[in-house]
Amino acid sequence: MAFQLPDLPYAFDALEPHVDARTMEIHHGKHHAAYTNNLNAAIAGTALEGQSIEQILANISQHSPAIRNNGGGFYNHNLFWEVMSPDGGGEPSPQMNIAKAIARDFGSFEEFKKQFSAAATTRFGSGWAWLCTDADDKLFITSTPNQDNPLMDIADKKGTPILGLDVWEHAYYLNYQNRRPDYISAFFNVINWQEVTKRYNAANEGAMK
Ligand code: MN
């Protein structure tokens, strides 16, 4: 059973002016589609065809670079579209578990924003910034190169990603050119905190410790 490119959960222009329609169209229809097609080609005829993407990523050190790059690209963009929304932005509502966890583990939303933005800004070259939850239900920020992610067994810091920001130039160059910090700042206007808290709750079975 082949992996499928998901539909975007909103129109190409829905995130404007923060993310422009042309970038969304190419990013989803060309880049994400290519990762999906190349992943399917790389696993065709192997035992991996029956595995979930999470299973494949958890054992990625045993697989080829094509599976690492395209499997990561497939998973990362699936998450990325979902954690943005035209109705997003601002801070999560105080009653959301993710708001409580951010306050608990970073001290304040502003401190979280500062650390996440720094991770995204300082990732040299192409990669991703992540907010993750670990096995002890503690939040942490990390970044990964290329299409790696914290689900991979080769990751420096492993955990469950609940928010991710693509800092490849293909994600922002048409609108922001070299101004990656402006793109990162704009991302905070479209974060879908409902989705992030849903992913946080799922990873931790909804339990606040
Ligand atoms: Mn991308």
PDB file of C-alpha atoms and ligand atoms in Angstrom:
ATOM      1  CA  MET A   1       0.000   0.000   0.000  1.00  0.00           C
ATOM      2  CA  ALA A   2       1.656   3.193  -1.193  1.00  0.00           C
ATOM      3  CA  PHE A   3       1.897   6.370   0.840  1.00  0.00           C
ATOM      4  CA  GLN A   4      -0.453   9.101  -0.352  1.00  0.00           C
ATOM      5  CA  LEU A   5       0.154  12.833  -0.697  1.00  0.00           C
ATOM      6  CA  PRO A   6      -2.481  14.362   1.613  1.00  0.00           C
ATOM      7  CA  ASP A   7      -4.655  17.227   0.437  1.00  0.00           C
ATOM      8  CA  LEU A   8      -3.824  20.583   1.994  1.00  0.00           C
ATOM      9  CA  PRO A   9      -6.355  21.274   4.779  1.00  0.00           C
ATOM     10  CA  TYR A  10      -6.899  24.812   3.362  1.00  0.00           C
ATOM     11  CA  ALA A  11      -6.538  26.744   0.095  1.00  0.00           C
ATOM     12  CA  PHE A  12      -3.091  27.670  -1.266  1.00  0.00           C
ATOM     13  CA  ASP A  13      -3.704  31.340  -0.430  1.00  0.00           C
ATOM     14  CA  ALA A  14      -5.252  30.715   3.002  1.00  0.00           C
ATOM     15  CA  LEU A  15      -2.090  31.551   4.941  1.00  0.00           C
ATOM     16  CA  GLU A  16      -1.358  34.831   3.161  1.00  0.00           C
ATOM     17  CA  PRO A  17       0.265  37.224   3.814  1.00  0.00           C
ATOM     18  CA  HIS A  18       2.391  35.074   6.131  1.00  0.00           C
ATOM     19  CA  VAL A  19       2.950  32.250   3.639  1.00  0.00           C
ATOM     20  CA  ASP A  20       2.227  33.138   0.000  1.00  0.00           C
ATOM     21  CA  ALA A  21       0.038  31.056  -2.315  1.00  0.00           C
ATOM     22  CA  ARG A  22       2.707  30.384  -4.942  1.00  0.00           C
ATOM     23  CA  THR A  23       5.084  29.007  -2.319  1.00  0.00           C
ATOM     24  CA  MET A  24       2.329  26.777  -0.913  1.00  0.00           C
ATOM     25  CA  GLU A  25       1.417  25.518  -4.375  1.00  0.00           C
ATOM     26  CA  ILE A  26       4.992  24.547  -5.275  1.00  0.00           C
ATOM     27  CA  HIS A  27       5.843  23.320  -1.782  1.00  0.00           C
ATOM     28  CA  HIS A  28       2.875  20.951  -1.603  1.00  0.00           C
ATOM     29  CA  GLY A  29       2.371  20.076  -5.255  1.00  0.00           C
ATOM     30  CA  LYS A  30       6.025  19.684  -6.240  1.00  0.00           C
ATOM     31  CA  HIS A  31       8.266  19.201  -3.184  1.00  0.00           C
ATOM     32  CA  HIS A  32       5.943  17.171  -0.952  1.00  0.00           C
ATOM     33  CA  ALA A  33       4.653  15.223  -3.957  1.00  0.00           C
ATOM     34  CA  ALA A  34       8.223  14.354  -4.950  1.00  0.00           C
ATOM     35  CA  TYR A  35       9.126  13.133  -1.451  1.00  0.00           C
ATOM     36  CA  THR A  36       5.996  10.966  -1.468  1.00  0.00           C
ATOM     37  CA  ASN A  37       6.629   9.501  -4.923  1.00  0.00           C
ATOM     38  CA  ASN A  38      10.326   8.929  -4.239  1.00  0.00           C
ATOM     39  CA  LEU A  39       9.562   7.235  -0.903  1.00  0.00           C
ATOM     40  CA  ASN A  40       7.129   4.887  -2.626  1.00  0.00           C
ATOM     41  CA  ALA A  41       9.696   4.102  -5.316  1.00  0.00           C
ATOM     42  CA  ALA A  42      12.403   3.449  -2.700  1.00  0.00           C
ATOM     43  CA  ILE A  43      10.324   0.957  -0.698  1.00  0.00           C
ATOM     44  CA  ALA A  44       8.589  -0.738  -3.642  1.00  0.00           C
ATOM     45  CA  GLY A  45       8.983  -4.485  -3.449  1.00  0.00           C
ATOM     46  CA  THR A  46      10.552  -4.422   0.046  1.00  0.00           C
ATOM     47  CA  ALA A  47       9.178  -5.420   3.463  1.00  0.00           C
ATOM     48  CA  LEU A  48       8.809  -1.717   4.282  1.00  0.00           C
ATOM     49  CA  GLU A  49       5.712  -1.509   2.093  1.00  0.00           C
ATOM     50  CA  GLY A  50       3.666  -2.914   4.964  1.00  0.00           C
ATOM     51  CA  GLN A  51       5.071  -0.571   7.641  1.00  0.00           C
ATOM     52  CA  SER A  52       3.781   2.745   8.949  1.00  0.00           C
ATOM     53  CA  ILE A  53       5.924   5.802   8.287  1.00  0.00           C
ATOM     54  CA  GLU A  54       6.614   6.005  12.042  1.00  0.00           C
ATOM     55  CA  GLN A  55       7.946   2.415  12.037  1.00  0.00           C
ATOM     56  CA  ILE A  56      10.185   3.160   9.063  1.00  0.00           C
ATOM     57  CA  LEU A  57      11.571   6.329  10.677  1.00  0.00           C
ATOM     58  CA  ALA A  58      12.235   4.570  14.010  1.00  0.00           C
ATOM     59  CA  ASN A  59      14.664   2.211  12.244  1.00  0.00           C
ATOM     60  CA  ILE A  60      15.972   4.655   9.665  1.00  0.00           C
ATOM     61  CA  SER A  61      19.650   3.849  10.372  1.00  0.00           C
ATOM     62  CA  GLN A  62      19.027   0.466   8.706  1.00  0.00           C
ATOM     63  CA  HIS A  63      17.635   1.972   5.506  1.00  0.00           C
ATOM     64  CA  SER A  64      19.010   3.753   2.445  1.00  0.00           C
ATOM     65  CA  PRO A  65      19.632   7.505   2.161  1.00  0.00           C
ATOM     66  CA  ALA A  66      16.723   7.660  -0.316  1.00  0.00           C
ATOM     67  CA  ILE A  67      14.351   6.292   2.330  1.00  0.00           C
ATOM     68  CA  ARG A  68      15.808   8.577   5.013  1.00  0.00           C
ATOM     69  CA  ASN A  69      15.483  11.720   2.879  1.00  0.00           C
ATOM     70  CA  ASN A  70      12.116  10.981   1.299  1.00  0.00           C
ATOM     71  CA  GLY A  71      10.540   9.224   4.278  1.00  0.00           C
ATOM     72  CA  GLY A  72      11.492  12.202   6.422  1.00  0.00           C
ATOM     73  CA  GLY A  73      10.218  14.594   3.774  1.00  0.00           C
ATOM     74  CA  PHE A  74       6.915  12.740   3.541  1.00  0.00           C
ATOM     75  CA  TYR A  75       6.330  12.711   7.316  1.00  0.00           C
ATOM     76  CA  ASN A  76       7.644  16.230   8.028  1.00  0.00           C
ATOM     77  CA  HIS A  77       5.413  17.950   5.477  1.00  0.00           C
ATOM     78  CA  ASN A  78       2.342  15.947   6.574  1.00  0.00           C
ATOM     79  CA  LEU A  79       2.880  17.432  10.020  1.00  0.00           C
ATOM     80  CA  PHE A  80       3.793  20.908   8.746  1.00  0.00           C
ATOM     81  CA  TRP A  81       0.527  21.509   6.846  1.00  0.00           C
ATOM     82  CA  GLU A  82      -1.510  20.380   9.850  1.00  0.00           C
ATOM     83  CA  VAL A  83       0.190  22.621  12.401  1.00  0.00           C
ATOM     84  CA  MET A  84      -0.642  25.749  10.389  1.00  0.00           C
ATOM     85  CA  SER A  85      -4.098  27.290   9.963  1.00  0.00           C
ATOM     86  CA  PRO A  86      -5.591  30.546   8.698  1.00  0.00           C
ATOM     87  CA  ASP A  87      -7.371  30.632  12.082  1.00  0.00           C
ATOM     88  CA  GLY A  88      -4.122  30.066  13.977  1.00  0.00           C
ATOM     89  CA  GLY A  89      -1.527  32.272  15.576  1.00  0.00           C
ATOM     90  CA  GLY A  90      -1.240  34.020  18.877  1.00  0.00           C
ATOM     91  CA  GLU A  91      -0.781  32.073  22.074  1.00  0.00           C
ATOM     92  CA  PRO A  92      -2.555  28.817  22.931  1.00  0.00           C
ATOM     93  CA  SER A  93      -5.551  29.284  25.225  1.00  0.00           C
ATOM     94  CA  PRO A  94      -4.565  28.947  28.891  1.00  0.00           C
ATOM     95  CA  GLN A  95      -6.869  25.945  29.379  1.00  0.00           C
ATOM     96  CA  MET A  96      -5.095  23.950  26.655  1.00  0.00           C
ATOM     97  CA  ASN A  97      -2.676  21.313  27.953  1.00  0.00           C
ATOM     98  CA  ILE A  98      -0.007  22.616  25.574  1.00  0.00           C
ATOM     99  CA  ALA A  99      -0.224  26.087  27.163  1.00  0.00           C
ATOM    100  CA  LYS A 100       0.242  24.570  30.628  1.00  0.00           C
ATOM    101  CA  ALA A 101       3.147  22.433  29.428  1.00  0.00           C
ATOM    102  CA  ILE A 102       4.883  25.405  27.753  1.00  0.00           C
ATOM    103  CA  ALA A 103       4.567  27.424  30.976  1.00  0.00           C
ATOM    104  CA  ARG A 104       5.847  24.469  33.009  1.00  0.00           C
ATOM    105  CA  ASP A 105       8.828  23.604  30.784  1.00  0.00           C
ATOM    106  CA  PHE A 106       9.885  27.010  29.398  1.00  0.00           C
ATOM    107  CA  GLY A 107       8.619  29.390  32.085  1.00  0.00           C
ATOM    108  CA  SER A 108       6.599  31.497  29.641  1.00  0.00           C
ATOM    109  CA  PHE A 109       5.284  31.567  26.091  1.00  0.00           C
ATOM    110  CA  GLU A 110       7.758  34.332  25.242  1.00  0.00           C
ATOM    111  CA  GLU A 111      10.670  32.201  26.380  1.00  0.00           C
ATOM    112  CA  PHE A 112       9.383  29.257  24.310  1.00  0.00           C
ATOM    113  CA  LYS A 113       9.038  31.538  21.262  1.00  0.00           C
ATOM    114  CA  LYS A 114      12.559  32.867  21.774  1.00  0.00           C
ATOM    115  CA  GLN A 115      14.105  29.387  21.999  1.00  0.00           C
ATOM    116  CA  PHE A 116      12.104  27.937  19.094  1.00  0.00           C
ATOM    117  CA  SER A 117      12.958  30.935  16.879  1.00  0.00           C
ATOM    118  CA  ALA A 118      16.632  30.613  17.782  1.00  0.00           C
ATOM    119  CA  ALA A 119      16.618  26.916  16.819  1.00  0.00           C
ATOM    120  CA  ALA A 120      15.014  27.776  13.468  1.00  0.00           C
ATOM    121  CA  THR A 121      17.325  30.725  12.820  1.00  0.00           C
ATOM    122  CA  THR A 122      20.572  28.939  13.643  1.00  0.00           C
ATOM    123  CA  ARG A 123      19.897  25.701  11.746  1.00  0.00           C
ATOM    124  CA  PHE A 124      22.640  26.057   9.130  1.00  0.00           C
ATOM    125  CA  GLY A 125      21.526  25.254   5.586  1.00  0.00           C
ATOM    126  CA  SER A 126      18.359  23.212   5.171  1.00  0.00           C
ATOM    127  CA  GLY A 127      16.401  21.598   7.962  1.00  0.00           C
ATOM    128  CA  TRP A 128      13.663  21.883  10.546  1.00  0.00           C
ATOM    129  CA  ALA A 129      13.002  23.301  14.003  1.00  0.00           C
ATOM    130  CA  TRP A 130      10.857  21.170  16.315  1.00  0.00           C
ATOM    131  CA  LEU A 131       8.862  21.323  19.510  1.00  0.00           C
ATOM    132  CA  CYS A 132       8.748  17.787  20.869  1.00  0.00           C
ATOM    133  CA  THR A 133       7.549  15.890  23.888  1.00  0.00           C
ATOM    134  CA  ASP A 134       9.803  13.224  25.394  1.00  0.00           C
ATOM    135  CA  ALA A 135       9.126   9.911  27.133  1.00  0.00           C
ATOM    136  CA  ASP A 136       8.737  11.741  30.473  1.00  0.00           C
ATOM    137  CA  ASP A 137       6.096  14.134  29.075  1.00  0.00           C
ATOM    138  CA  LYS A 138       8.567  17.013  29.027  1.00  0.00           C
ATOM    139  CA  LEU A 139       8.721  19.466  26.140  1.00  0.00           C
ATOM    140  CA  PHE A 140      11.983  20.213  24.376  1.00  0.00           C
ATOM    141  CA  ILE A 141      13.120  22.156  21.313  1.00  0.00           C
ATOM    142  CA  THR A 142      15.541  20.760  18.793  1.00  0.00           C
ATOM    143  CA  SER A 143      16.480  21.128  15.155  1.00  0.00           C
ATOM    144  CA  THR A 144      17.460  18.590  12.522  1.00  0.00           C
ATOM    145  CA  PRO A 145      19.319  18.852   9.198  1.00  0.00           C
ATOM    146  CA  ASN A 146      17.834  18.068   5.787  1.00  0.00           C
ATOM    147  CA  GLN A 147      14.643  15.959   6.163  1.00  0.00           C
ATOM    148  CA  ASP A 148      15.685  14.242   9.390  1.00  0.00           C
ATOM    149  CA  ASN A 149      13.331  14.411  12.379  1.00  0.00           C
ATOM    150  CA  PRO A 150      13.238  13.456  16.082  1.00  0.00           C
ATOM    151  CA  LEU A 151      11.412  10.169  15.387  1.00  0.00           C
ATOM    152  CA  MET A 152      14.520   8.823  13.643  1.00  0.00           C
ATOM    153  CA  ASP A 153      16.859   6.556  15.593  1.00  0.00           C
ATOM    154  CA  ILE A 154      19.787   8.639  14.344  1.00  0.00           C
ATOM    155  CA  ALA A 155      18.428  11.908  15.838  1.00  0.00           C
ATOM    156  CA  ASP A 156      20.559  13.726  18.433  1.00  0.00           C
ATOM    157  CA  LYS A 157      17.463  14.219  20.625  1.00  0.00           C
ATOM    158  CA  LYS A 158      14.615  11.766  20.149  1.00  0.00           C
ATOM    159  CA  GLY A 159      10.990  12.490  20.942  1.00  0.00           C
ATOM    160  CA  THR A 160       7.566  12.984  19.410  1.00  0.00           C
ATOM    161  CA  PRO A 161       7.367  16.143  17.268  1.00  0.00           C
ATOM    162  CA  ILE A 162       4.194  18.159  17.913  1.00  0.00           C
ATOM    163  CA  LEU A 163       5.175  21.362  16.060  1.00  0.00           C
ATOM    164  CA  GLY A 164       7.619  21.698  13.180  1.00  0.00           C
ATOM    165  CA  LEU A 165       8.910  24.553  11.060  1.00  0.00           C
ATOM    166  CA  ASP A 166      10.457  23.948   7.646  1.00  0.00           C
ATOM    167  CA  VAL A 167      13.451  26.267   7.192  1.00  0.00           C
ATOM    168  CA  TRP A 168      14.521  25.008   3.771  1.00  0.00           C
ATOM    169  CA  GLU A 169      14.795  27.958   1.373  1.00  0.00           C
ATOM    170  CA  HIS A 170      12.011  26.380  -0.754  1.00  0.00           C
ATOM    171  CA  ALA A 171       9.661  27.140   2.167  1.00  0.00           C
ATOM    172  CA  TYR A 172      10.185  30.906   2.120  1.00  0.00           C
ATOM    173  CA  TYR A 173      12.515  32.200  -0.599  1.00  0.00           C
ATOM    174  CA  LEU A 174       9.879  33.465  -3.074  1.00  0.00           C
ATOM    175  CA  ASN A 175       8.367  35.799  -0.494  1.00  0.00           C
ATOM    176  CA  TYR A 176      11.170  36.415   1.994  1.00  0.00           C
ATOM    177  CA  GLN A 177      14.339  35.803  -0.089  1.00  0.00           C
ATOM    178  CA  ASN A 178      17.198  35.569   2.425  1.00  0.00           C
ATOM    179  CA  ARG A 179      15.160  36.957   5.337  1.00  0.00           C
ATOM    180  CA  ARG A 180      14.632  33.705   7.221  1.00  0.00           C
ATOM    181  CA  PRO A 181      14.018  35.526  10.543  1.00  0.00           C
ATOM    182  CA  ASP A 182      11.019  37.354   9.006  1.00  0.00           C
ATOM    183  CA  TYR A 183       9.554  34.026   7.833  1.00  0.00           C
ATOM    184  CA  ILE A 184      10.048  32.524  11.291  1.00  0.00           C
ATOM    185  CA  SER A 185       8.335  35.509  12.873  1.00  0.00           C
ATOM    186  CA  ALA A 186       5.420  35.222  10.417  1.00  0.00           C
ATOM    187  CA  PHE A 187       5.018  31.500  11.198  1.00  0.00           C
ATOM    188  CA  PHE A 188       3.882  32.437  14.700  1.00  0.00           C
ATOM    189  CA  ASN A 189       0.824  34.106  13.103  1.00  0.00           C
ATOM    190  CA  VAL A 190      -0.429  30.819  11.641  1.00  0.00           C
ATOM    191  CA  ILE A 191       0.422  28.143  14.253  1.00  0.00           C
ATOM    192  CA  ASN A 192      -2.585  25.868  14.741  1.00  0.00           C
ATOM    193  CA  TRP A 193      -2.493  25.458  18.520  1.00  0.00           C
ATOM    194  CA  GLN A 194      -5.597  23.235  18.461  1.00  0.00           C
ATOM    195  CA  GLU A 195      -3.632  20.738  16.374  1.00  0.00           C
ATOM    196  CA  VAL A 196      -0.470  21.083  18.471  1.00  0.00           C
ATOM    197  CA  THR A 197      -2.329  20.442  21.722  1.00  0.00           C
ATOM    198  CA  LYS A 198      -4.124  17.488  20.089  1.00  0.00           C
ATOM    199  CA  ARG A 199      -0.765  15.982  19.155  1.00  0.00           C
ATOM    200  CA  TYR A 200       0.618  16.734  22.613  1.00  0.00           C
ATOM    201  CA  ASN A 201      -2.364  15.038  24.266  1.00  0.00           C
ATOM    202  CA  ALA A 202      -2.087  12.021  21.973  1.00  0.00           C
ATOM    203  CA  ALA A 203       1.619  11.640  22.749  1.00  0.00           C
ATOM    204  CA  ASN A 204       0.988  11.841  26.478  1.00  0.00           C
ATOM    205  CA  GLU A 205      -2.446  10.205  26.571  1.00  0.00           C
ATOM    206  CA  GLY A 206      -3.820  13.507  27.811  1.00  0.00           C
ATOM    207  CA  ALA A 207      -2.178  13.181  31.200  1.00  0.00           C
ATOM    208  CA  MET A 208      -0.726  16.255  32.931  1.00  0.00           C
ATOM    209  CA  LYS A 209       1.927  15.245  35.396  1.00  0.00           C
TER     210      LYS A 209
HETATM  211 MN    MN B   1       9.717  21.707   2.590  1.00  0.00          MN
END
